[in-house]
Coordinates of C-alpha atoms and ligand atoms in Angstrom, one line a residue:
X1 CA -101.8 -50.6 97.6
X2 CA -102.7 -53.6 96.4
X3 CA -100.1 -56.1 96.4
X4 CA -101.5 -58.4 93.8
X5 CA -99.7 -56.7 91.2
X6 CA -96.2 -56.9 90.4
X7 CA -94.1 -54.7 88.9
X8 CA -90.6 -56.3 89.1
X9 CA -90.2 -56.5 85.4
X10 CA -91.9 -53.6 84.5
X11 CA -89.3 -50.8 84.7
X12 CA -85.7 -50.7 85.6
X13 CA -86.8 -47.8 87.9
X14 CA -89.8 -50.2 89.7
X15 CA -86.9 -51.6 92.5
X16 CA -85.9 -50.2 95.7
X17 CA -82.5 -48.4 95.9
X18 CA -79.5 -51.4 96.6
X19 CA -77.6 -52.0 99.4
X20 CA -74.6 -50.4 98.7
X21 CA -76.2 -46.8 97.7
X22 CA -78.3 -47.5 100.6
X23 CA -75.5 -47.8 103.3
X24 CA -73.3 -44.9 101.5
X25 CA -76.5 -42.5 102.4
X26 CA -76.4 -44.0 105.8
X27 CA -72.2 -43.6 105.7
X28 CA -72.6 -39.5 104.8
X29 CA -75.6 -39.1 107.1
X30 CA -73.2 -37.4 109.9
X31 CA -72.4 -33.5 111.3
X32 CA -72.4 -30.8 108.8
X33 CA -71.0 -30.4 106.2
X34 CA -70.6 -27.5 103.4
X35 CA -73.6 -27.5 100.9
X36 CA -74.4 -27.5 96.8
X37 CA -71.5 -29.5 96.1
X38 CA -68.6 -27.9 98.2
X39 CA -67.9 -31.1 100.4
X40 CA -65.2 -33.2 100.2
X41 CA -67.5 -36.3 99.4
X42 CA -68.0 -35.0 96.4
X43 CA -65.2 -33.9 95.2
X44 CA -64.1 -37.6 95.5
X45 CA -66.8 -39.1 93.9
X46 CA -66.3 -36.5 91.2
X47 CA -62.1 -37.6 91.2
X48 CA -63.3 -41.0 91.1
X49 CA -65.2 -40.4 87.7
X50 CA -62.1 -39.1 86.6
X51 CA -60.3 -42.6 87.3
X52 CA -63.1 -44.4 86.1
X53 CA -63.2 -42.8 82.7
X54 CA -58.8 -42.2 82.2
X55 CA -59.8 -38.6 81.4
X56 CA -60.1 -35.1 83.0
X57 CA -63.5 -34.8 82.4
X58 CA -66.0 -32.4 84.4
X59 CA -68.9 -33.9 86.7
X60 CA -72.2 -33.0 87.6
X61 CA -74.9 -34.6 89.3
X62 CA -78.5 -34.1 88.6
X63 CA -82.0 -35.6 89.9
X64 CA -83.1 -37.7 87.1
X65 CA -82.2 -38.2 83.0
X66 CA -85.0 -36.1 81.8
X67 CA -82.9 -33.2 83.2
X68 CA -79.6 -34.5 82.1
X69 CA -80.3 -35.1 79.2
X70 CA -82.2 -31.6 78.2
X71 CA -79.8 -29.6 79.9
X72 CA -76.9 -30.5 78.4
X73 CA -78.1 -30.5 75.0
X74 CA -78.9 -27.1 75.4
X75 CA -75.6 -26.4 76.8
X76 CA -74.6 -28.0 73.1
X77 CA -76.7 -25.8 71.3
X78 CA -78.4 -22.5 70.2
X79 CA -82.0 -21.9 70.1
X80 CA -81.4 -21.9 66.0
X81 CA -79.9 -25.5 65.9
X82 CA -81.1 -28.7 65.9
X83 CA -80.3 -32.1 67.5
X84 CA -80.5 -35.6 65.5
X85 CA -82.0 -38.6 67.9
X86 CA -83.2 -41.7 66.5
X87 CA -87.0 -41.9 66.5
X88 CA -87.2 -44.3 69.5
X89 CA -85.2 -41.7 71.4
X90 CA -86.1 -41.0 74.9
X91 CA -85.4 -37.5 74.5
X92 CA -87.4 -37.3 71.7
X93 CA -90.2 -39.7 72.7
X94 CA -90.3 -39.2 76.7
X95 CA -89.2 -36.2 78.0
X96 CA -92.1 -34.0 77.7
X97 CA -90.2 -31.3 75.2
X98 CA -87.9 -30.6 77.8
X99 CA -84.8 -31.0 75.5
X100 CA -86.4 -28.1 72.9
X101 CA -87.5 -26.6 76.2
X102 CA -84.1 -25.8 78.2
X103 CA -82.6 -25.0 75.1
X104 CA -84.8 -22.1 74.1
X105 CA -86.0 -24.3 70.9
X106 CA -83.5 -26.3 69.1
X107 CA -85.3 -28.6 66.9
X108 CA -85.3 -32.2 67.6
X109 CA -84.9 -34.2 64.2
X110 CA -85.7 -38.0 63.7
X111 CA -83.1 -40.0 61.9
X112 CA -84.6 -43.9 61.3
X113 CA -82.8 -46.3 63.4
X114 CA -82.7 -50.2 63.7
X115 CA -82.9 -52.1 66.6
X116 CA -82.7 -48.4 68.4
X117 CA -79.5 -47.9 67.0
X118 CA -79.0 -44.6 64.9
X119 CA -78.9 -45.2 61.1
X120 CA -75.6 -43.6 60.1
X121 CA -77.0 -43.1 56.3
X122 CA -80.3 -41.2 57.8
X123 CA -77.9 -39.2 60.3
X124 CA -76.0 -38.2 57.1
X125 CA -79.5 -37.4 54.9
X126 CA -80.8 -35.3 57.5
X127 CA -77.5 -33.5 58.1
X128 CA -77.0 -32.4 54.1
X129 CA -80.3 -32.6 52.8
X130 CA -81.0 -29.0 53.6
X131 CA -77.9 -26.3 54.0
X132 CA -80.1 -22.8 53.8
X133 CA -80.6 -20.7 56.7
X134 CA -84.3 -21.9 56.8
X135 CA -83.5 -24.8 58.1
X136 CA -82.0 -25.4 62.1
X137 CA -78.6 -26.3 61.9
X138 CA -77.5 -29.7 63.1
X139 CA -75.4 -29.2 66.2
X140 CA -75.8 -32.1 68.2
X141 CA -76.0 -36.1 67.8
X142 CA -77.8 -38.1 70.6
X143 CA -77.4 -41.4 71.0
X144 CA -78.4 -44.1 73.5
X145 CA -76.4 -46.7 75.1
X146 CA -78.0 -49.3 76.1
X147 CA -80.7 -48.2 73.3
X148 CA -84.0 -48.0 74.4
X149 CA -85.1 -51.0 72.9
X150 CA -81.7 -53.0 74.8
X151 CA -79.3 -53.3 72.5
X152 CA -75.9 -51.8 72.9
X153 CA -73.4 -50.1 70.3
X154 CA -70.4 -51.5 69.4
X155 CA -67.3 -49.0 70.0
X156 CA -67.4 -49.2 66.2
X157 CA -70.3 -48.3 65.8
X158 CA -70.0 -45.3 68.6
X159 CA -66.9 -44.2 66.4
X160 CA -68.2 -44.2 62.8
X161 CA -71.3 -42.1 64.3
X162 CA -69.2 -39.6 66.0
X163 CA -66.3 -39.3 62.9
X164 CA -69.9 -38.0 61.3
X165 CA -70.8 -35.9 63.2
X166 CA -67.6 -34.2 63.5
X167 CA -67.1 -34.3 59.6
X168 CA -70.2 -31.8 60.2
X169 CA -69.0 -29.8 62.9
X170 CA -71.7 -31.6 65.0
X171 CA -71.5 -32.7 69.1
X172 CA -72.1 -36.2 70.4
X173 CA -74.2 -36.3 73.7
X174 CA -74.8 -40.1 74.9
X175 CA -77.9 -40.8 77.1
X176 CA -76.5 -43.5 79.3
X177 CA -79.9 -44.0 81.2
X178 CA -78.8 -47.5 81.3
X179 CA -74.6 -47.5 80.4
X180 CA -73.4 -49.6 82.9
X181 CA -75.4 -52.2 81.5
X182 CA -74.3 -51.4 78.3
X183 CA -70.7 -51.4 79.7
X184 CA -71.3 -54.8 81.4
X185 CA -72.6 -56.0 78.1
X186 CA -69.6 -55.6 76.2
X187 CA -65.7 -55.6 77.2
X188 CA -65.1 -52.3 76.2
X189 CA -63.6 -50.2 78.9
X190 CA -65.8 -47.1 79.9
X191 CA -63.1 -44.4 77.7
X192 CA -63.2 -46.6 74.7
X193 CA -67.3 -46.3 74.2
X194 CA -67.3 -42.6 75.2
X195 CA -64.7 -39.9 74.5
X196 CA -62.4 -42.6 72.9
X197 CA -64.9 -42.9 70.4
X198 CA -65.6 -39.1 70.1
X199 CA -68.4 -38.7 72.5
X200 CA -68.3 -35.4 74.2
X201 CA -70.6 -35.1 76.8
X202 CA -72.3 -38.4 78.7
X203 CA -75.4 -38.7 80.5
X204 CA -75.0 -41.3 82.9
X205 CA -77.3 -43.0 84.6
X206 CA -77.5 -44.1 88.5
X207 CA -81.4 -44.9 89.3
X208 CA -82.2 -47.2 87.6
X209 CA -79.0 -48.8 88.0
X210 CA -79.6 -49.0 91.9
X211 CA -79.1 -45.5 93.6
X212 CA -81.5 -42.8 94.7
X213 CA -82.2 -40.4 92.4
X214 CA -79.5 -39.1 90.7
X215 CA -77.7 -39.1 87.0
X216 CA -74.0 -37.5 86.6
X217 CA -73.4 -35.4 83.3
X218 CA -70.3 -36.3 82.6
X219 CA -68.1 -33.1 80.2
X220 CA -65.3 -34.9 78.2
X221 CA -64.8 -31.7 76.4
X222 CA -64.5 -29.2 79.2
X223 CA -65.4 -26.2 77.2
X224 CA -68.7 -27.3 76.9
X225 CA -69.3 -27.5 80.4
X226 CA -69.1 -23.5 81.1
X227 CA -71.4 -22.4 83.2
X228 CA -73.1 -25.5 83.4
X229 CA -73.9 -25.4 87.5
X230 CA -76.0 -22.2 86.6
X231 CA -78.1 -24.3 84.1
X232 CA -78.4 -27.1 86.9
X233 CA -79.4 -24.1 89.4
X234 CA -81.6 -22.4 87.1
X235 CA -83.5 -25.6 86.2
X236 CA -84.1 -26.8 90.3
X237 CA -81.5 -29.5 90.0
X238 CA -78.9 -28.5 91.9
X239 CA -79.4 -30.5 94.7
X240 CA -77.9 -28.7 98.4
X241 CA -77.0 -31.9 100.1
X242 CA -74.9 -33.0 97.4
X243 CA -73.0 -35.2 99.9
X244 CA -76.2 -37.5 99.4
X245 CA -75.7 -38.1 95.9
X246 CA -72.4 -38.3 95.5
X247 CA -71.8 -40.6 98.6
X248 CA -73.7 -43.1 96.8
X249 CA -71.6 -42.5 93.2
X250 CA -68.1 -42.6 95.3
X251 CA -69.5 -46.1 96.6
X252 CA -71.0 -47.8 93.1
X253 CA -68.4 -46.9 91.2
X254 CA -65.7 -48.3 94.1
X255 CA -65.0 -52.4 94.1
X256 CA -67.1 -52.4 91.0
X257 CA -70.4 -52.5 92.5
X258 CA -71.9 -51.0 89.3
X259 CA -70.9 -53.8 87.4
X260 CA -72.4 -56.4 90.2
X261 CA -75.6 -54.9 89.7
X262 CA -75.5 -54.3 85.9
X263 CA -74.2 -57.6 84.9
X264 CA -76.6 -59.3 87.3
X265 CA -79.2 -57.5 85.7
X266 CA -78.5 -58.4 82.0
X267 CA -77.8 -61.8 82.9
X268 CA -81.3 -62.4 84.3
X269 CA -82.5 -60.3 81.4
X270 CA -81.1 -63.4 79.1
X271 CA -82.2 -65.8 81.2
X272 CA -85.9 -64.5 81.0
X273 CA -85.4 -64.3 77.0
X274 CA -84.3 -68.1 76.9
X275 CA -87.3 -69.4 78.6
X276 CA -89.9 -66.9 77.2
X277 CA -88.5 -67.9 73.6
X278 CA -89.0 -71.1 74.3
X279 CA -92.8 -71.1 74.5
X280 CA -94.5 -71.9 71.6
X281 CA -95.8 -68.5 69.8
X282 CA -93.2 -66.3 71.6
X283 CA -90.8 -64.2 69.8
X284 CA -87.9 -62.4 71.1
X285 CA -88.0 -59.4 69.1
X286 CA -84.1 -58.1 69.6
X287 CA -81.0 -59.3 70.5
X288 CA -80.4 -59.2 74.5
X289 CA -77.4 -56.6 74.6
X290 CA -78.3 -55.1 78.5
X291 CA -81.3 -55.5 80.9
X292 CA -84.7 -55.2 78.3
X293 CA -86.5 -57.8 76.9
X294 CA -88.8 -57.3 74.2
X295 CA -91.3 -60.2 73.5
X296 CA -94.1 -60.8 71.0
X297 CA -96.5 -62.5 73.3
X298 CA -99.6 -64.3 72.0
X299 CA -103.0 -62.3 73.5
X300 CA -103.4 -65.5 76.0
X301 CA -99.9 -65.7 77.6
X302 CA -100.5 -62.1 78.2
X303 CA -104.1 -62.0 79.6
X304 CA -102.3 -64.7 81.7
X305 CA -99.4 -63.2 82.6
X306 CA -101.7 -60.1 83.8
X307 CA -104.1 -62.0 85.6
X308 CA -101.1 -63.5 87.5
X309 CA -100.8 -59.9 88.3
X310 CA -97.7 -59.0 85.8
X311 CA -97.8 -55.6 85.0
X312 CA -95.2 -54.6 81.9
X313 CA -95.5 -51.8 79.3
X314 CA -96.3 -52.9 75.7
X315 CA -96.2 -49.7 74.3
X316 CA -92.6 -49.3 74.0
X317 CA -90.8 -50.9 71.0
X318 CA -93.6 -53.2 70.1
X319 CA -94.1 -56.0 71.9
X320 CA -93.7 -56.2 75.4
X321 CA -90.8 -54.8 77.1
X322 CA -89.5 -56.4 80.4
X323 CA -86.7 -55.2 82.3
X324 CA -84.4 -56.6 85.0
X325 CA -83.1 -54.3 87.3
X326 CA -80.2 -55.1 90.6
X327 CA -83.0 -56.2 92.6
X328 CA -84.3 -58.8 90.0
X329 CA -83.9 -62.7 91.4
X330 CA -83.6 -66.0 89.3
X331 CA -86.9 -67.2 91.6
X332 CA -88.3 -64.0 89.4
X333 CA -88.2 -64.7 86.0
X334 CA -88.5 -68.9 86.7
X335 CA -92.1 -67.5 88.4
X336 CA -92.9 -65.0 85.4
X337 CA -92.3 -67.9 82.6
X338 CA -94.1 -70.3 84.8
X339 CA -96.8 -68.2 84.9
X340 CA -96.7 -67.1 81.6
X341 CA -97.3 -71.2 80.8
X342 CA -99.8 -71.9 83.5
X343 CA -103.0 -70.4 84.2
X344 CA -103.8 -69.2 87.7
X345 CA -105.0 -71.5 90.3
Ligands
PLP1 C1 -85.3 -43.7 82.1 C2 -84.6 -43.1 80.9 C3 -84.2 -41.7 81.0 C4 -84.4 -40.9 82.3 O1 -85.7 -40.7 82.6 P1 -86.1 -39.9 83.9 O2 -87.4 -40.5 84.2 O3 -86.2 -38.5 83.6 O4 -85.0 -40.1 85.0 C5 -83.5 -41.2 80.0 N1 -83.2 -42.0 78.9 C6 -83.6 -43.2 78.8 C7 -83.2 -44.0 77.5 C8 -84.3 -43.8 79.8 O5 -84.7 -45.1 79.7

């Protein structure tokens, strides 16, 4: 490998796994215990979500948000219905068709969004504009939180998009790749931006928060988890040393680890916007809700940047998107926007 390049703000999911996830795999790594998600570890990591969210809700854990995500839309929906996402989606723009996929073809539709956020009027247009049986039926509303492009719903806004959807009859599925740093971002509590607000089913996301691989789909409305292991078996993610996974969940969401890392993580995030913004010809291109920061940089600061060995994505958003992730250090981002001023030696 070659070890000029860094990655550290290229991906949330570029970082190692942190500390705490580490030593809760080392913690679970004794005797025998019973598999596919009969062990008591689980079942208090699955309690603990439980707490966490004030509700009864029903808890699965999967192997990444690609799977989350498509299978429990499809667990939403019919082959004959559709889904609305807003066109910067990551089920719509990253997942490979795996949401139309695992649900035997329900349609993804593209409402217009700003600053990744849904546009309620769109939501509506694309819900009535068509009411024929030619057309899929809207059955599902995705939304993501933190956005893809870092911003994060108010609980307002979560509310008004969910009072539509259920004026239509319609689901709301959250992809919370990144939610604890959109719950770190605000002062919300965890009920108040999901079922509170009317979501029913929540993606959430533990990678690129800190853990080894693993997401929890969390059911606020229990009826729409039926049968949902069989979808997780059927689809190779039901994972048969579940103790693994949900060793590390029991330990993040315990003594608030997940909001050390995620509010660690969006602080740096702000800190990187402040001095990038404050070179001349850079423009921060949306407001720093989480851990992403999108930034117009001039051609030079970015041929710079790379020959410092930066790598970042620029294909996402516009711009160029940098994330900050648990593992992310202030001596990072002073060295990226030193580097993105000087050239190398
Ligand atoms: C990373 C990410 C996912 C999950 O992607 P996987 O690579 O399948 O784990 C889902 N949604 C969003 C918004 C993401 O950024």
């Amino acid at each position: 490998m070659n070890t000029e390049f860094k990655y550290h703000f290229a991906s949330d999911n570029t970082s190692g796994i942190c500390p705490e996830a580490w030593q809760a795999l080392q913690e679970a790594n004794t005797g025998y215990h019973p598999s596919y998600g009969a062990d008591t570890i689980t079942a208090q990591a699955c309690e603990t979500f439980r707490q966490f969210f004030e509700t009864d809700c029903e808890v699965f854990f999967v192997f990444n948000g690609t799977a989350a995500n498509s299978l429990s839309l499809a667990s939403l929906c019919q082959s004959y219905h559709s889904v609305i996402c807003s066109d910067v989606a990551h089920v719509e723009t990253d997942e490979c068709g795996a949401p139309e996929f695992f649900s035997n073809g329900s349609k993804l539709l593209t409402a217009k969004s700003s600053l990744g956020k849904l546009d309620p009027t769109d939501v509506e247009r694309l819900i009535t504009h068509r009411s024929n049986l030619h057309y899929p039926r809207p059955r599902a509303l995705s939304l993501s939180q933190s956005t893809e492009l870092g911003t994060v719903y108010r609980p307002g806004e979560i509310a008004g998009l969910c009072g539509l959807a259920k004026q239509y009859g319609m689901h709301v599925h959250m992809d919370g790749a990144r939610f604890f740093n959109a719950l770190a971002g605000g002062s919300a509590s965890p009920a108040d931006i999901t079922w509170r607000a009317g979501v029913n089913v929540l993606c959430c996301g533990g990678t690129k928060l800190g853990m080894a691989v693993t997401e929890a789909v969390v059911f606020f409305d229990k009826a729409l988890a039926r049968d949902f292991e069989y979808r997780c078996k059927q689809a190779g993610q039901l994972c048969s040393k579940m103790r693994f996974i949900s060793a590390q969940w029991l330990r993040i969401l315990t003594d608030n680890v997940w909001q050390t890392h995620a509010a660690r993580a969006n602080g740096l995030a702000r800190q990187l916007a402040d001095g990038l913004g404050k070179i001349p010809g850079v423009q921060i291109l949306y407001p720093v809700d989480a851990n992403a920061v999108f930034a117009k940089l001039p051609d030079p600061i970015k041929v710079r940047l790379k020959s410092h060995g930066w790598q970042f994505y620029s294909f996402i958003g516009g711009g160029s998107r940098l994330m900050c992730s648990w593992a992310t250090t202030q001596a990072d981002v002073e060295s990226f926007i030193v580097d993105a001023i000087h050239d190398r030696e």
